[in-house]
XYZ file of C-alpha atoms in Angstrom:
381
model
C 5.113 23.041 -49.048
C 3.080 24.703 -45.638
C 4.793 28.299 -44.485
C 6.576 27.227 -41.038
C 8.520 30.348 -40.292
C 9.017 33.945 -40.929
C 11.551 36.478 -41.053
C 11.115 40.239 -39.577
C 13.301 43.083 -41.310
C 14.320 46.309 -39.175
C 16.249 47.974 -41.078
C 17.150 50.482 -38.668
C 21.225 51.147 -37.057
C 22.572 53.350 -34.557
C 25.882 52.773 -36.149
C 26.477 51.524 -40.179
C 29.286 48.971 -40.178
C 32.562 49.099 -42.571
C 31.576 45.107 -44.011
C 27.360 45.266 -44.201
C 25.654 44.639 -47.318
C 22.329 44.510 -45.381
C 19.281 47.000 -46.260
C 19.961 49.054 -43.428
C 19.570 53.088 -42.998
C 21.257 55.253 -39.510
C 18.064 55.820 -37.382
C 18.212 59.556 -36.654
C 15.266 61.053 -37.889
C 13.893 57.924 -39.726
C 9.865 57.149 -39.659
C 10.207 54.714 -37.435
C 6.849 54.690 -36.320
C 5.650 54.570 -39.948
C 7.074 51.991 -40.360
C 6.294 49.442 -37.967
C 3.125 50.265 -39.144
C 3.460 49.740 -42.893
C 5.172 46.675 -41.455
C 2.336 46.018 -39.564
C -0.237 45.683 -42.613
C 2.310 43.823 -45.003
C 1.822 41.083 -42.153
C -1.719 41.718 -41.709
C -2.093 41.161 -45.567
C -0.258 37.875 -45.129
C -3.509 36.476 -43.122
C -1.318 33.950 -41.237
C -3.799 31.445 -40.381
C -1.643 28.558 -39.402
C 0.605 28.387 -36.802
C 4.331 28.715 -37.355
C 7.244 26.815 -35.443
C 9.520 29.846 -35.867
C 9.994 33.555 -35.949
C 13.562 35.778 -36.611
C 13.191 39.519 -36.359
C 17.160 40.751 -37.604
C 18.261 43.094 -39.357
C 19.570 46.444 -39.310
C 19.297 45.929 -35.671
C 16.053 45.780 -33.928
C 17.755 46.790 -30.419
C 18.331 50.267 -32.104
C 14.649 51.092 -31.682
C 13.264 52.361 -28.257
C 11.976 50.425 -25.674
C 8.210 51.874 -27.246
C 9.194 50.643 -30.527
C 10.743 47.336 -29.812
C 7.058 46.931 -27.649
C 5.167 47.872 -30.673
C 7.132 45.574 -32.859
C 6.541 42.811 -30.858
C 2.616 43.586 -29.936
C 2.592 43.450 -33.987
C 3.526 39.603 -33.917
C 1.538 38.627 -30.918
C -1.173 39.825 -32.862
C -0.783 39.113 -36.454
C 1.387 36.177 -36.451
C 0.186 32.471 -34.124
C 2.635 30.726 -33.223
C 3.162 26.832 -32.434
C 3.554 25.395 -29.178
C 7.522 25.329 -28.714
C 8.012 27.338 -31.264
C 11.544 29.158 -31.977
C 11.095 32.815 -31.540
C 14.460 34.734 -32.427
C 15.247 38.629 -31.631
C 18.644 39.849 -33.014
C 20.218 42.033 -30.368
C 23.317 44.370 -30.457
C 25.751 45.046 -26.982
C 25.242 49.031 -25.859
C 21.701 49.158 -27.111
C 20.383 46.338 -24.606
C 18.654 47.227 -21.575
C 16.755 45.546 -19.288
C 13.490 46.628 -20.331
C 13.620 45.456 -24.002
C 14.803 42.291 -22.622
C 11.744 42.393 -20.392
C 9.347 43.148 -23.208
C 10.558 40.734 -25.677
C 10.634 38.050 -22.758
C 6.947 38.913 -22.099
C 6.111 38.268 -25.594
C 7.541 35.037 -25.827
C 10.899 35.868 -27.502
C 13.307 32.383 -26.092
C 16.406 32.910 -28.440
C 18.513 36.117 -28.922
C 21.349 36.082 -31.863
C 23.805 38.832 -30.099
C 26.009 40.867 -32.574
C 29.317 40.478 -30.945
C 31.326 40.128 -33.607
C 34.516 39.602 -31.910
C 35.862 40.282 -28.521
C 38.784 42.570 -29.110
C 37.936 46.451 -29.243
C 40.690 47.215 -31.329
C 38.890 44.616 -33.992
C 35.091 46.305 -33.143
C 36.849 49.697 -33.621
C 38.052 48.122 -36.870
C 34.944 47.067 -38.900
C 32.815 50.101 -37.604
C 31.268 48.455 -34.219
C 29.548 50.719 -32.295
C 30.340 48.950 -28.732
C 33.058 47.318 -27.051
C 34.359 44.056 -25.893
C 32.763 45.163 -22.180
C 29.553 46.251 -24.034
C 29.577 43.008 -25.505
C 30.446 40.841 -22.115
C 27.764 43.009 -20.800
C 25.304 41.886 -23.534
C 25.714 37.908 -22.562
C 25.338 38.734 -19.301
C 22.295 40.880 -19.350
C 20.689 38.066 -21.260
C 21.255 35.599 -19.080
C 20.079 37.880 -16.142
C 16.777 38.683 -17.858
C 15.966 34.860 -18.016
C 17.439 33.824 -21.344
C 19.622 30.333 -21.307
C 19.256 30.201 -25.664
C 20.996 32.745 -27.445
C 23.840 32.595 -30.314
C 26.801 35.467 -30.234
C 28.184 35.688 -33.875
C 31.689 36.078 -34.296
C 33.836 37.058 -37.235
C 37.485 36.201 -38.190
C 39.832 37.346 -41.249
C 39.022 40.355 -40.209
C 42.064 43.529 -41.197
C 44.691 42.984 -38.752
C 43.641 39.964 -37.131
C 45.756 37.890 -35.333
C 45.540 33.984 -34.414
C 45.828 35.175 -31.344
C 42.710 37.683 -31.401
C 39.994 35.007 -32.581
C 41.768 32.594 -29.695
C 41.036 35.245 -27.273
C 37.879 35.271 -28.588
C 36.736 32.167 -28.293
C 38.402 31.778 -24.666
C 36.219 34.784 -23.751
C 32.692 32.611 -25.514
C 34.153 29.578 -23.506
C 34.194 31.489 -20.190
C 30.905 33.039 -20.610
C 29.155 29.362 -21.679
C 27.758 30.098 -24.879
C 25.673 27.982 -25.913
C 25.760 29.030 -29.790
C 28.216 30.521 -31.699
C 27.369 32.214 -35.488
C 31.075 32.491 -37.136
C 31.566 34.286 -40.151
C 34.766 35.005 -42.338
C 34.682 38.416 -43.372
C 33.401 38.858 -47.522
C 34.274 41.919 -49.073
C 30.630 43.105 -50.579
C 29.675 45.237 -52.995
C 28.346 48.924 -51.828
C 30.196 48.874 -48.042
C 33.141 51.011 -46.584
C 35.169 48.202 -46.939
C 34.499 47.643 -50.886
C 35.308 51.331 -51.326
C 38.866 51.132 -49.523
C 39.368 47.802 -51.217
C 39.062 49.279 -54.352
C 41.373 52.058 -53.215
C 44.168 49.851 -52.505
C 43.615 50.743 -49.068
C 42.203 47.265 -47.807
C 44.021 44.144 -48.389
C 42.069 40.701 -48.699
C 43.406 38.494 -45.796
C 45.181 35.413 -46.332
C 43.073 32.632 -47.595
C 45.871 30.361 -45.700
C 45.133 32.231 -42.475
C 41.589 32.411 -42.876
C 41.626 28.378 -43.029
C 43.570 27.702 -39.732
C 40.970 29.970 -38.398
C 38.605 28.027 -39.247
C 40.234 24.850 -38.171
C 40.877 26.503 -34.605
C 37.028 27.072 -34.749
C 36.194 23.372 -34.660
C 38.749 22.433 -32.819
C 37.260 25.062 -29.617
C 34.196 23.405 -30.605
C 35.221 20.125 -30.300
C 37.120 20.375 -27.389
C 34.190 22.976 -25.205
C 30.815 20.637 -26.302
C 29.699 22.818 -29.472
C 29.646 20.675 -32.483
C 29.397 22.168 -35.709
C 25.524 21.416 -37.415
C 26.173 23.970 -40.336
C 29.527 25.463 -41.722
C 29.347 28.350 -39.892
C 27.087 27.397 -37.118
C 28.332 25.268 -33.827
C 26.053 24.463 -30.869
C 25.734 22.326 -27.760
C 23.251 19.846 -28.058
C 19.044 21.241 -27.925
C 20.645 24.321 -29.207
C 21.083 24.754 -33.082
C 18.844 27.088 -34.841
C 15.778 25.739 -35.878
C 14.940 29.148 -37.987
C 18.013 28.759 -40.241
C 17.978 25.274 -40.540
C 14.554 26.354 -42.449
C 16.737 28.530 -44.926
C 19.096 25.558 -45.409
C 16.666 22.606 -45.764
C 15.305 24.741 -48.726
C 11.848 25.486 -47.164
C 9.454 28.055 -47.427
C 8.983 31.144 -45.262
C 7.428 34.364 -44.821
C 9.651 37.810 -45.668
C 8.340 40.816 -43.776
C 9.518 44.586 -44.266
C 11.983 46.658 -46.543
C 14.687 44.550 -48.463
C 12.837 41.384 -46.879
C 13.228 38.190 -49.109
C 10.953 35.061 -48.698
C 9.932 32.117 -49.977
C 6.007 31.020 -50.759
C 4.016 28.771 -52.767
C 7.466 27.858 -55.084
C 7.379 31.748 -55.487
C 10.506 33.575 -53.868
C 10.523 37.518 -53.673
C 12.241 40.158 -52.540
C 10.430 43.428 -51.212
C 11.226 47.039 -51.861
C 14.290 48.147 -50.409
C 13.916 52.061 -49.646
C 12.284 53.094 -46.793
C 10.053 55.507 -47.692
C 9.083 53.866 -50.945
C 8.360 50.388 -49.179
C 6.476 52.621 -46.201
C 4.359 54.194 -49.225
C 3.671 51.286 -50.774
C 1.896 50.097 -47.971
C 0.020 53.386 -46.675
C -1.487 53.397 -50.468
C -2.219 48.806 -49.934
C -0.093 48.050 -52.913
C 2.075 44.849 -53.102
C 5.360 45.734 -51.533
C 7.206 42.736 -54.067
C 9.282 44.292 -56.067
C 11.011 41.355 -57.884
C 9.903 37.768 -57.785
C 10.828 34.641 -59.500
C 9.516 31.642 -59.182
C 11.332 29.089 -58.533
C 11.796 25.925 -61.508
C 11.962 22.051 -60.521
C 15.513 21.931 -61.699
C 16.429 25.436 -59.577
C 14.989 23.559 -56.197
C 17.259 20.393 -56.705
C 20.352 22.950 -57.639
C 19.064 24.888 -54.494
C 18.555 21.278 -52.288
C 21.919 20.510 -52.695
C 23.798 23.437 -52.387
C 22.209 24.802 -49.361
C 21.453 21.039 -47.442
C 25.124 20.457 -48.015
C 25.941 23.378 -45.818
C 24.694 21.376 -42.843
C 26.569 18.642 -41.662
C 23.976 16.380 -41.576
C 23.889 16.530 -45.316
C 21.025 16.235 -47.893
C 18.347 13.108 -47.167
C 18.464 11.157 -50.054
C 14.974 9.655 -49.574
C 13.556 12.828 -49.046
C 15.515 14.692 -52.040
C 13.728 11.637 -54.100
C 10.180 11.807 -52.701
C 10.751 15.632 -53.427
C 11.351 15.469 -56.996
C 10.601 11.952 -57.821
C 14.469 11.114 -58.918
C 17.707 10.397 -57.329
C 20.112 13.139 -56.628
C 22.895 11.049 -58.465
C 20.888 10.844 -61.662
C 19.986 14.645 -61.633
C 23.439 15.611 -61.136
C 25.287 12.246 -62.713
C 27.868 14.382 -64.782
C 29.054 16.274 -61.250
C 28.686 13.233 -57.629
C 31.486 10.928 -59.569
C 33.987 13.486 -59.220
C 33.048 14.761 -56.293
C 32.794 11.009 -54.517
C 36.572 10.483 -56.111
C 37.989 13.741 -55.716
C 36.825 13.298 -51.450
C 34.754 16.382 -51.260
C 31.684 14.711 -50.557
C 30.736 11.278 -48.947
C 27.480 9.235 -49.404
C 26.422 6.905 -46.301
C 23.494 5.565 -47.919
C 21.230 7.801 -46.597
C 22.628 11.245 -46.497
C 25.252 12.738 -48.829
C 27.276 15.179 -46.415
C 30.552 17.500 -47.112
C 33.959 15.731 -45.655
C 36.052 17.548 -44.063
C 38.298 18.787 -46.759
C 34.843 19.580 -48.686
C 33.673 21.520 -46.445
C 36.927 23.684 -46.495
C 36.243 24.017 -50.303
C 32.331 24.711 -49.984
C 31.663 27.301 -52.245
C 34.059 25.285 -54.994
C 31.476 22.143 -54.319
C 28.132 23.893 -54.396
C 29.004 25.282 -57.699
C 29.065 21.697 -59.063
C 25.583 21.440 -58.316
C 24.346 23.985 -60.546
C 23.016 22.135 -63.399
C 23.550 23.297 -67.397
C 20.185 24.508 -69.163
C 19.931 21.686 -70.643
C 19.716 19.565 -67.735
C 17.655 22.106 -66.342
C 14.832 21.463 -69.157
């Protein structure tokens, strides 16, 4: 399987959000330039020769870097990562940290898509989750992106937040409509370990959001999309036609990609890997010319088939049956013979002859459906 994409991790933030469990560090007094030098060395070691179809620079917060550091980051990609014509090149940006100079540098380097970390257009809720910006910053971020010439961009929105009401979420959706946003990635809050929210949950200071209300918010999101020209192409993502994220589809289609940076994950030559996460360890390893892989796992055929199903079913288009058979030499119904009949009978998946996909009810119970595609040890042998 050819590697067509690369993820590049910038682990620095101006402020740590209460819900975030990504590999990140407060940027103050951090060796940012040393990190970029190490990142350059890692990408150079990969010796990418074939043009890629997508690059995604995420974090952390890439725009936590100053203008000179942003330009240095982009220059590394320009020199070491060949891109195919028409490739998608995305950078995550944060409201309150975007400047026209940073955006101009991105535009000049071929960045053609932005992912804007709005999360909410309600200042009260942004404070609740520990974000460093307010409503006006979020609106201005979208307008700055457009003034800089970006028409392909996505905003992140969250629902199921502490104290959030249906009216709050509707207000954020209404604002997105008024700004003509072409893509929304909408996620419900998950209380992850090693976060402030998890600490508060253990202390009894944070109550999980009611599941029924969370489901109502998700239904509101889908209704919003249907009325405003944004269709759901994946469980958490809605886009206007032509604005779907190619890079994210690489993950959902179970295709291979490079992962560069501290704590980044990759999937190359049938091997999944995770880079060293601690910042100084990552930098030291690259300075010494060592591999930065701390863990790697050869993905078995059974595991690939599991992932093909529970990743592919996230997409509204579903899993292509002929592609599955071409990849693995078996029909999906043969591999998952103990699971598929019950899921079909209970109306959680549907099979139209070419694709197998989640039903609307199945999407609401997605995690339960995905678990059904984990093979027993005997089946996986």
